[in-house]
mmCIF file of C-alpha atoms in Angstrom:
data_model
loop_
_atom_site.group_PDB
_atom_site.id
_atom_site.type_symbol
_atom_site.label_atom_id
_atom_site.label_comp_id
_atom_site.label_asym_id
_atom_site.label_seq_id
_atom_site.Cartn_x
_atom_site.Cartn_y
_atom_site.Cartn_z
ATOM 1 C CA UNK A 170 8.329 130.030 107.964
ATOM 2 C CA UNK A 171 10.877 129.890 105.176
ATOM 3 C CA UNK A 172 13.184 132.857 104.520
ATOM 4 C CA UNK A 173 11.393 134.548 101.625
ATOM 5 C CA UNK A 174 14.363 136.796 100.925
ATOM 6 C CA UNK A 175 16.010 133.840 99.223
ATOM 7 C CA UNK A 176 15.248 133.547 95.541
ATOM 8 C CA UNK A 177 12.964 130.642 94.709
ATOM 9 C CA UNK A 178 10.632 129.886 91.839
ATOM 10 C CA UNK A 179 7.025 129.436 92.899
ATOM 11 C CA UNK A 180 4.397 127.865 90.645
ATOM 12 C CA UNK A 181 2.066 130.376 89.003
ATOM 13 C CA UNK A 182 -1.122 129.524 87.073
ATOM 14 C CA UNK A 183 -1.029 130.076 83.332
ATOM 15 C CA UNK A 184 -3.910 132.093 81.846
ATOM 16 C CA UNK A 185 -4.329 131.813 78.064
ATOM 17 C CA UNK A 186 -7.357 132.769 75.946
ATOM 18 C CA UNK A 187 -9.648 133.063 78.942
ATOM 19 C CA UNK A 188 -8.666 129.731 80.528
ATOM 20 C CA UNK A 189 -6.338 128.698 83.325
ATOM 21 C CA UNK A 190 -3.708 126.026 82.805
ATOM 22 C CA UNK A 191 -1.530 124.057 85.205
ATOM 23 C CA UNK A 192 2.161 124.981 84.990
ATOM 24 C CA UNK A 193 3.269 121.511 86.094
ATOM 25 C CA UNK A 194 4.859 118.907 83.769
ATOM 26 C CA UNK A 195 2.863 116.238 85.650
ATOM 27 C CA UNK A 196 -0.438 117.638 84.348
ATOM 28 C CA UNK A 197 -2.518 116.138 81.547
ATOM 29 C CA UNK A 198 -6.026 117.419 80.842
ATOM 30 C CA UNK A 199 -8.582 114.555 80.904
ATOM 31 C CA UNK A 200 -9.919 114.063 77.383
ATOM 32 C CA UNK A 201 -13.272 112.890 76.088
ATOM 33 C CA UNK A 202 -11.815 109.734 74.480
ATOM 34 C CA UNK A 203 -10.251 108.566 77.745
ATOM 35 C CA UNK A 204 -13.438 109.458 79.617
ATOM 36 C CA UNK A 205 -15.416 107.127 77.332
ATOM 37 C CA UNK A 206 -12.761 104.427 77.684
ATOM 38 C CA UNK A 207 -12.943 104.794 81.462
ATOM 39 C CA UNK A 208 -16.718 104.366 81.641
ATOM 40 C CA UNK A 209 -17.029 101.643 79.017
ATOM 41 C CA UNK A 210 -14.006 99.397 79.405
ATOM 42 C CA UNK A 211 -12.179 99.841 82.708
ATOM 43 C CA UNK A 212 -12.523 97.242 85.475
ATOM 44 C CA UNK A 213 -14.731 98.581 88.282
ATOM 45 C CA UNK A 214 -14.217 97.386 91.864
ATOM 46 C CA UNK A 215 -16.353 100.041 93.538
ATOM 47 C CA UNK A 216 -19.603 98.101 94.016
ATOM 48 C CA UNK A 217 -21.213 98.481 97.456
ATOM 49 C CA UNK A 218 -22.241 95.057 98.754
ATOM 50 C CA UNK A 219 -24.835 95.911 101.411
ATOM 51 C CA UNK A 220 -25.975 98.534 103.882
ATOM 52 C CA UNK A 221 -24.984 96.173 106.695
ATOM 53 C CA UNK A 222 -21.385 95.988 105.493
ATOM 54 C CA UNK A 223 -21.255 99.777 105.199
ATOM 55 C CA UNK A 224 -22.558 100.258 108.728
ATOM 56 C CA UNK A 225 -19.960 97.813 110.049
ATOM 57 C CA UNK A 226 -16.952 99.074 108.109
ATOM 58 C CA UNK A 227 -17.653 102.798 107.665
ATOM 59 C CA UNK A 228 -20.149 103.932 110.297
ATOM 60 C CA UNK A 229 -21.806 107.341 110.305
ATOM 61 C CA UNK A 230 -21.683 108.971 113.734
ATOM 62 C CA UNK A 231 -23.872 111.806 114.934
ATOM 63 C CA UNK A 232 -21.459 114.593 115.870
ATOM 64 C CA UNK A 233 -21.869 116.524 119.101
ATOM 65 C CA UNK A 234 -20.660 120.042 118.387
ATOM 66 C CA UNK A 235 -20.876 121.390 121.946
ATOM 67 C CA UNK A 236 -17.061 121.518 122.217
ATOM 68 C CA UNK A 237 -16.952 123.702 119.089
ATOM 69 C CA UNK A 238 -18.682 126.516 120.981
ATOM 70 C CA UNK A 239 -15.300 127.744 122.232
ATOM 71 C CA UNK A 240 -11.770 127.318 120.913
ATOM 72 C CA UNK A 241 -9.121 125.564 123.000
ATOM 73 C CA UNK A 242 -5.688 127.195 123.348
ATOM 74 C CA UNK A 243 -4.011 123.783 123.486
ATOM 75 C CA UNK A 244 -4.647 122.389 120.003
ATOM 76 C CA UNK A 245 -7.200 121.905 117.235
ATOM 77 C CA UNK A 246 -10.623 120.309 116.964
ATOM 78 C CA UNK A 247 -11.519 118.601 113.718
ATOM 79 C CA UNK A 248 -14.592 116.735 112.471
ATOM 80 C CA UNK A 249 -14.888 114.851 109.184
ATOM 81 C CA UNK A 250 -18.329 115.508 107.688
ATOM 82 C CA UNK A 251 -17.779 113.319 104.626
ATOM 83 C CA UNK A 252 -15.909 113.626 101.324
ATOM 84 C CA UNK A 253 -13.747 116.795 101.501
ATOM 85 C CA UNK A 254 -15.779 118.546 104.208
ATOM 86 C CA UNK A 255 -13.825 119.197 107.396
ATOM 87 C CA UNK A 256 -14.860 121.342 110.331
ATOM 88 C CA UNK A 257 -11.695 122.674 111.965
ATOM 89 C CA UNK A 258 -11.301 124.980 114.955
ATOM 90 C CA UNK A 259 -8.174 126.614 116.381
ATOM 91 C CA UNK A 260 -6.894 129.980 117.585
ATOM 92 C CA UNK A 261 -10.432 131.321 117.959
ATOM 93 C CA UNK A 262 -11.559 130.627 114.383
ATOM 94 C CA UNK A 263 -13.826 127.871 112.998
ATOM 95 C CA UNK A 264 -13.369 126.754 109.377
ATOM 96 C CA UNK A 265 -15.474 124.614 107.038
ATOM 97 C CA UNK A 266 -13.929 123.146 103.868
ATOM 98 C CA UNK A 267 -15.687 122.255 100.578
ATOM 99 C CA UNK A 268 -19.116 121.784 102.194
ATOM 100 C CA UNK A 269 -21.455 119.229 100.648
ATOM 101 C CA UNK A 270 -24.499 117.982 102.540
ATOM 102 C CA UNK A 271 -26.626 117.110 99.490
ATOM 103 C CA UNK A 272 -27.579 113.568 98.499
ATOM 104 C CA UNK A 273 -25.882 113.914 95.103
ATOM 105 C CA UNK A 274 -22.864 115.792 93.764
ATOM 106 C CA UNK A 275 -24.564 116.882 90.580
ATOM 107 C CA UNK A 276 -26.315 119.850 88.980
ATOM 108 C CA UNK A 277 -29.542 117.912 89.660
ATOM 109 C CA UNK A 278 -30.667 116.003 92.746
ATOM 110 C CA UNK A 279 -32.445 113.285 90.731
ATOM 111 C CA UNK A 280 -29.398 112.070 88.787
ATOM 112 C CA UNK A 281 -25.644 111.912 89.251
ATOM 113 C CA UNK A 282 -23.271 110.408 91.855
ATOM 114 C CA UNK A 283 -25.231 109.635 95.022
ATOM 115 C CA UNK A 284 -23.900 109.362 98.554
ATOM 116 C CA UNK A 285 -23.460 105.810 99.802
ATOM 117 C CA UNK A 286 -22.789 107.268 103.275
ATOM 118 C CA UNK A 287 -25.250 109.902 104.464
ATOM 119 C CA UNK A 288 -24.034 113.237 105.755
ATOM 120 C CA UNK A 289 -23.609 112.930 109.551
ATOM 121 C CA UNK A 290 -25.374 116.268 110.032
ATOM 122 C CA UNK A 291 -27.015 119.084 108.132
ATOM 123 C CA UNK A 292 -26.234 122.788 107.959
ATOM 124 C CA UNK A 293 -28.867 123.487 110.631
ATOM 125 C CA UNK A 294 -26.864 121.343 113.095
ATOM 126 C CA UNK A 295 -23.544 123.144 112.651
ATOM 127 C CA UNK A 296 -21.970 125.361 115.328
ATOM 128 C CA UNK A 297 -20.928 128.964 114.613
ATOM 129 C CA UNK A 298 -18.548 129.138 111.623
ATOM 130 C CA UNK A 299 -16.268 131.998 110.629
ATOM 131 C CA UNK A 300 -14.991 131.081 107.188
ATOM 132 C CA UNK A 301 -15.476 128.564 104.375
ATOM 133 C CA UNK A 302 -12.703 127.443 102.030
ATOM 134 C CA UNK A 303 -13.696 126.348 98.505
ATOM 135 C CA UNK A 304 -11.004 124.523 96.512
ATOM 136 C CA UNK A 305 -12.641 124.592 93.054
ATOM 137 C CA UNK A 306 -16.005 124.524 91.330
ATOM 138 C CA UNK A 307 -16.649 120.809 90.714
ATOM 139 C CA UNK A 308 -20.008 119.702 92.091
ATOM 140 C CA UNK A 309 -18.560 117.530 94.851
ATOM 141 C CA UNK A 310 -16.663 120.552 96.227
ATOM 142 C CA UNK A 311 -18.855 123.571 95.443
ATOM 143 C CA UNK A 312 -22.382 122.323 96.163
ATOM 144 C CA UNK A 313 -25.099 124.875 95.436
ATOM 145 C CA UNK A 314 -27.669 123.716 97.999
ATOM 146 C CA UNK A 315 -25.130 123.522 100.835
ATOM 147 C CA UNK A 316 -23.762 126.973 99.999
ATOM 148 C CA UNK A 317 -27.243 128.511 99.903
ATOM 149 C CA UNK A 318 -28.143 126.934 103.252
ATOM 150 C CA UNK A 319 -24.916 128.125 104.863
ATOM 151 C CA UNK A 320 -25.436 131.668 103.634
ATOM 152 C CA UNK A 321 -29.020 131.683 104.953
ATOM 153 C CA UNK A 322 -27.886 130.473 108.370
ATOM 154 C CA UNK A 323 -24.817 132.659 108.908
ATOM 155 C CA UNK A 324 -25.348 135.632 106.598
ATOM 156 C CA UNK A 325 -22.642 138.276 106.534
ATOM 157 C CA UNK A 326 -20.933 136.742 109.587
ATOM 158 C CA UNK A 327 -19.520 134.131 107.209
ATOM 159 C CA UNK A 328 -16.541 134.836 104.950
ATOM 160 C CA UNK A 329 -16.082 132.746 101.802
ATOM 161 C CA UNK A 330 -12.636 132.169 100.285
ATOM 162 C CA UNK A 331 -12.721 130.998 96.664
ATOM 163 C CA UNK A 332 -10.208 130.731 93.794
ATOM 164 C CA UNK A 333 -10.223 133.477 91.217
ATOM 165 C CA UNK A 334 -13.104 133.128 88.758
ATOM 166 C CA UNK A 335 -15.693 131.824 91.258
ATOM 167 C CA UNK A 336 -16.769 135.029 93.035
ATOM 168 C CA UNK A 337 -19.442 135.920 90.496
ATOM 169 C CA UNK A 338 -21.103 132.486 90.779
ATOM 170 C CA UNK A 339 -21.019 132.704 94.577
ATOM 171 C CA UNK A 340 -22.620 136.139 94.598
ATOM 172 C CA UNK A 341 -25.257 135.061 92.082
ATOM 173 C CA UNK A 342 -26.046 132.223 94.511
ATOM 174 C CA UNK A 343 -26.729 134.764 97.241
ATOM 175 C CA UNK A 344 -23.388 134.827 99.041
ATOM 176 C CA UNK A 345 -21.981 138.002 100.539
ATOM 177 C CA UNK A 346 -18.479 138.671 101.854
ATOM 178 C CA UNK A 347 -16.734 136.583 99.193
ATOM 179 C CA UNK A 348 -12.934 136.798 98.904
ATOM 180 C CA UNK A 349 -11.543 135.749 95.519
ATOM 181 C CA UNK A 350 -7.826 134.900 95.495
ATOM 182 C CA UNK A 351 -5.078 133.537 93.286
ATOM 183 C CA UNK A 352 -2.049 131.388 94.145
ATOM 184 C CA UNK A 353 0.319 132.823 96.784
ATOM 185 C CA UNK A 354 -2.064 135.660 97.613
ATOM 186 C CA UNK A 355 -2.514 136.287 101.342
ATOM 187 C CA UNK A 356 -5.241 138.088 103.275
ATOM 188 C CA UNK A 357 -5.943 138.787 106.910
ATOM 189 C CA UNK A 358 -9.297 137.454 108.026
ATOM 190 C CA UNK A 359 -11.990 139.971 109.045
ATOM 191 C CA UNK A 360 -12.326 140.449 112.819
ATOM 192 C CA UNK A 361 -9.408 138.058 113.345
ATOM 193 C CA UNK A 362 -6.295 140.088 112.601
ATOM 194 C CA UNK A 363 -4.109 137.280 113.910
ATOM 195 C CA UNK A 364 -5.465 134.830 111.294
ATOM 196 C CA UNK A 365 -3.950 134.814 107.799
ATOM 197 C CA UNK A 366 -5.443 132.939 104.836
ATOM 198 C CA UNK A 367 -3.215 132.030 101.890
ATOM 199 C CA UNK A 368 -4.355 130.645 98.527
ATOM 200 C CA UNK A 369 -1.774 128.149 97.265
ATOM 201 C CA UNK A 370 -1.381 125.842 94.238
ATOM 202 C CA UNK A 371 -2.534 122.340 93.513
ATOM 203 C CA UNK A 372 -2.886 120.339 90.280
ATOM 204 C CA UNK A 373 -6.461 120.013 89.065
ATOM 205 C CA UNK A 374 -9.027 121.597 86.727
ATOM 206 C CA UNK A 375 -12.445 123.247 86.836
ATOM 207 C CA UNK A 376 -15.828 123.214 85.127
ATOM 208 C CA UNK A 377 -19.519 123.355 86.046
ATOM 209 C CA UNK A 378 -20.634 122.172 82.594
ATOM 210 C CA UNK A 379 -18.788 118.910 81.904
ATOM 211 C CA UNK A 380 -16.402 119.727 79.038
ATOM 212 C CA UNK A 381 -17.941 123.140 78.389
ATOM 213 C CA UNK A 382 -16.470 126.113 80.223
ATOM 214 C CA UNK A 383 -13.390 124.142 81.247
ATOM 215 C CA UNK A 384 -10.826 125.989 83.379
ATOM 216 C CA UNK A 385 -12.497 129.386 83.301
ATOM 217 C CA UNK A 386 -11.935 129.554 87.056
ATOM 218 C CA UNK A 387 -8.884 128.523 89.058
ATOM 219 C CA UNK A 388 -8.418 125.631 91.526
ATOM 220 C CA UNK A 389 -6.385 125.868 94.695
ATOM 221 C CA UNK A 390 -5.430 124.541 98.070
ATOM 222 C CA UNK A 391 -5.437 126.727 101.190
ATOM 223 C CA UNK A 392 -3.379 127.600 104.257
ATOM 224 C CA UNK A 393 -4.854 129.158 107.389
ATOM 225 C CA UNK A 394 -2.161 130.499 109.689
ATOM 226 C CA UNK A 395 -2.873 131.374 113.314
ATOM 227 C CA UNK A 396 -0.612 132.520 116.134
ATOM 228 C CA UNK A 397 -0.166 128.995 117.520
ATOM 229 C CA UNK A 398 -1.498 126.578 114.867
ATOM 230 C CA UNK A 399 -1.357 126.151 111.084
ATOM 231 C CA UNK A 400 -3.891 124.310 108.922
ATOM 232 C CA UNK A 401 -3.432 123.133 105.334
ATOM 233 C CA UNK A 402 -6.343 122.052 103.119
ATOM 234 C CA UNK A 403 -5.133 120.327 99.950
ATOM 235 C CA UNK A 404 -8.516 120.393 98.202
ATOM 236 C CA UNK A 405 -8.561 118.088 95.171
ATOM 237 C CA UNK A 406 -5.316 117.404 93.361
ATOM 238 C CA UNK A 407 -2.858 115.267 91.524
ATOM 239 C CA UNK A 408 0.706 115.145 92.759
ATOM 240 C CA UNK A 409 2.975 117.984 91.658
ATOM 241 C CA UNK A 410 6.015 119.984 92.691
ATOM 242 C CA UNK A 411 3.928 122.690 94.379
ATOM 243 C CA UNK A 412 3.629 120.820 97.675
ATOM 244 C CA UNK A 413 7.318 121.120 98.464
ATOM 245 C CA UNK A 414 7.044 124.843 97.718
ATOM 246 C CA UNK A 415 4.075 125.145 100.099
ATOM 247 C CA UNK A 416 5.962 123.284 102.808
ATOM 248 C CA UNK A 417 8.987 125.543 102.475
ATOM 249 C CA UNK A 418 6.938 128.738 102.455
ATOM 250 C CA UNK A 419 4.231 128.026 105.045
ATOM 251 C CA UNK A 420 5.108 124.811 106.865
ATOM 252 C CA UNK A 421 5.269 123.115 109.211
ATOM 253 C CA UNK A 422 1.532 122.592 109.665
ATOM 254 C CA UNK A 423 -0.217 121.405 112.790
ATOM 255 C CA UNK A 424 -2.885 119.656 110.701
ATOM 256 C CA UNK A 425 -3.537 118.956 107.021
ATOM 257 C CA UNK A 426 -6.586 117.624 105.204
ATOM 258 C CA UNK A 427 -5.252 115.608 102.261
ATOM 259 C CA UNK A 428 -7.259 113.624 99.649
ATOM 260 C CA UNK A 429 -6.685 109.858 99.584
ATOM 261 C CA UNK A 430 -9.462 108.516 97.304
ATOM 262 C CA UNK A 431 -10.991 108.593 93.813
ATOM 263 C CA UNK A 432 -7.764 107.517 92.101
ATOM 264 C CA UNK A 433 -8.457 104.445 89.940
ATOM 265 C CA UNK A 434 -7.630 103.729 87.204
ATOM 266 C CA UNK A 435 -4.253 105.434 87.466
ATOM 267 C CA UNK A 436 -3.866 105.769 83.678
ATOM 268 C CA UNK A 437 -6.869 108.128 83.757
ATOM 269 C CA UNK A 438 -6.870 109.693 87.227
ATOM 270 C CA UNK A 439 -3.179 110.158 88.067
ATOM 271 C CA UNK A 440 -2.904 113.779 86.916
ATOM 272 C CA UNK A 441 -5.988 114.967 88.806
ATOM 273 C CA UNK A 442 -6.296 112.720 91.897
ATOM 274 C CA UNK A 443 -3.562 111.426 94.204
ATOM 275 C CA UNK A 444 -3.478 107.863 95.481
ATOM 276 C CA UNK A 445 -2.565 107.067 99.127
ATOM 277 C CA UNK A 446 1.146 106.748 98.323
ATOM 278 C CA UNK A 447 1.163 110.254 96.866
ATOM 279 C CA UNK A 448 -1.032 111.508 99.724
ATOM 280 C CA UNK A 449 1.624 110.491 102.228
ATOM 281 C CA UNK A 450 4.237 112.217 100.073
ATOM 282 C CA UNK A 451 2.160 115.426 100.236
ATOM 283 C CA UNK A 452 1.996 115.030 104.030
ATOM 284 C CA UNK A 453 5.786 114.960 104.108
ATOM 285 C CA UNK A 454 6.242 117.658 101.461
ATOM 286 C CA UNK A 455 4.124 120.258 103.267
ATOM 287 C CA UNK A 456 5.697 119.243 106.593
ATOM 288 C CA UNK A 457 2.469 118.406 108.370
ATOM 289 C CA UNK A 458 2.650 117.029 111.888
ATOM 290 C CA UNK A 459 -0.784 115.374 111.623
ATOM 291 C CA UNK A 460 -2.943 114.717 108.569
ATOM 292 C CA UNK A 461 -6.479 113.446 107.971
ATOM 293 C CA UNK A 462 -7.552 111.626 104.817
ATOM 294 C CA UNK A 463 -10.405 113.246 102.866
ATOM 295 C CA UNK A 464 -12.091 112.793 99.459
ATOM 296 C CA UNK A 465 -13.041 109.159 100.001
ATOM 297 C CA UNK A 466 -15.758 106.937 101.478
ATOM 298 C CA UNK A 467 -18.747 109.086 100.501
ATOM 299 C CA UNK A 468 -19.459 109.064 96.745
ATOM 300 C CA UNK A 469 -18.670 106.396 94.141
ATOM 301 C CA UNK A 470 -16.633 108.578 91.808
ATOM 302 C CA UNK A 471 -13.996 106.120 90.546
ATOM 303 C CA UNK A 472 -13.261 102.419 90.391
ATOM 304 C CA UNK A 473 -11.369 101.422 93.544
ATOM 305 C CA UNK A 474 -13.078 99.513 96.379
ATOM 306 C CA UNK A 475 -14.581 101.968 98.852
ATOM 307 C CA UNK A 476 -12.286 100.838 101.703
ATOM 308 C CA UNK A 477 -9.096 100.600 99.641
ATOM 309 C CA UNK A 478 -7.991 104.215 100.295
ATOM 310 C CA UNK A 479 -8.016 103.632 104.049
ATOM 311 C CA UNK A 480 -6.189 100.319 103.758
ATOM 312 C CA UNK A 481 -3.553 101.626 101.352
ATOM 313 C CA UNK A 482 -3.007 104.716 103.495
ATOM 314 C CA UNK A 483 -2.185 102.608 106.560
ATOM 315 C CA UNK A 484 0.229 100.530 104.498
ATOM 316 C CA UNK A 485 2.008 103.590 103.127
ATOM 317 C CA UNK A 486 2.262 105.272 106.536
ATOM 318 C CA UNK A 487 3.976 102.146 107.843
ATOM 319 C CA UNK A 488 6.191 101.897 104.752
ATOM 320 C CA UNK A 489 7.424 105.456 105.278
ATOM 321 C CA UNK A 490 8.213 104.728 108.950
ATOM 322 C CA UNK A 491 5.663 107.258 110.181
ATOM 323 C CA UNK A 492 3.697 106.803 113.371
ATOM 324 C CA UNK A 493 0.149 105.443 112.800
ATOM 325 C CA UNK A 494 -1.322 108.595 114.343
ATOM 326 C CA UNK A 495 0.596 110.898 111.967
ATOM 327 C CA UNK A 496 -1.846 110.366 109.077
ATOM 328 C CA UNK A 497 -5.252 108.964 109.938
ATOM 329 C CA UNK A 498 -8.813 108.579 108.695
ATOM 330 C CA UNK A 499 -11.971 109.338 110.650
ATOM 331 C CA UNK A 500 -15.474 107.924 110.504
ATOM 332 C CA UNK A 501 -18.176 110.213 109.172
ATOM 333 C CA UNK A 502 -19.122 112.600 111.967
ATOM 334 C CA UNK A 503 -16.144 111.666 114.137
ATOM 335 C CA UNK A 504 -14.508 114.484 116.100
ATOM 336 C CA UNK A 505 -10.910 114.487 117.294
ATOM 337 C CA UNK A 506 -8.850 116.893 119.330
ATOM 338 C CA UNK A 507 -5.385 117.285 117.850
ATOM 339 C CA UNK A 508 -2.548 118.115 120.227
ATOM 340 C CA UNK A 509 0.930 118.769 118.902
ATOM 341 C CA UNK A 510 3.802 121.157 119.171
ATOM 342 C CA UNK A 511 2.796 124.747 118.544
ATOM 343 C CA UNK A 512 4.083 125.673 115.104
ATOM 344 C CA UNK A 513 5.033 129.287 114.566
#
């Protein structure tokens, strides 16, 4: 870990008139005019050709969670459950990120963005889980039905970590044991005194009501620090200076989940969603030994081809002279065991 006795400026959220603001010069709030321009006039390459092509190019595997019943001392287990949902296990703790198992990421299940790849499992199939990390309150990251089902299954055994401003909504949805945190705040995890959770910055925005109620809650990425392994979850973000700060303060990381999709057109999405080139830069900034691409291949949210994030990621990894296994993608439901040097 970096020497925190040295003076360094760390990004802090701005709170003005009841709303949070990004402190980064790279931020630009998406406006209604550009949203209309995006939907009406931008070229869209995201069409899905056929179910057969999807099954061949982006298969959905049925995960076998038997190995998640006990933690290995030699590394980390990780499963990609679609979009930004990762199941990660290390140092005796099992973590779920931004869970969404619903058919649509929408306030309603009859309209809104629909999955073109089914969830590889449902909440009822999951192994024991200790904590859930929520990055922000957009519907593709804070899904009501998935949260309700998780709370019903695990009850008070489950601890929820959410950015400041989201605790009330979580509790109104039936959740107990909710920890609400702001950037750079750290807490020790219940019943796991050797596990530390840190809320850290990213560049995004929040709202559950389109352009009403914008930024009344914060957005964040997360670090989970164990005695032998470190995990970083980038959430949903545009590129900003915060990632170098995170790397200096909490890196190196054994594993990071970093978004690689939903980035076109760049004139509209750059501030809020990274492209694969920027994703690889985040991987290097936070000093991650291994990274997995998330936030792609599940919902048609933007205008790039559904396989472009994976292709562009491979190209950028090669361009930066990284090893192919340093930053990878998984199929839906695929489980990997990550072995690396033990980062302390």
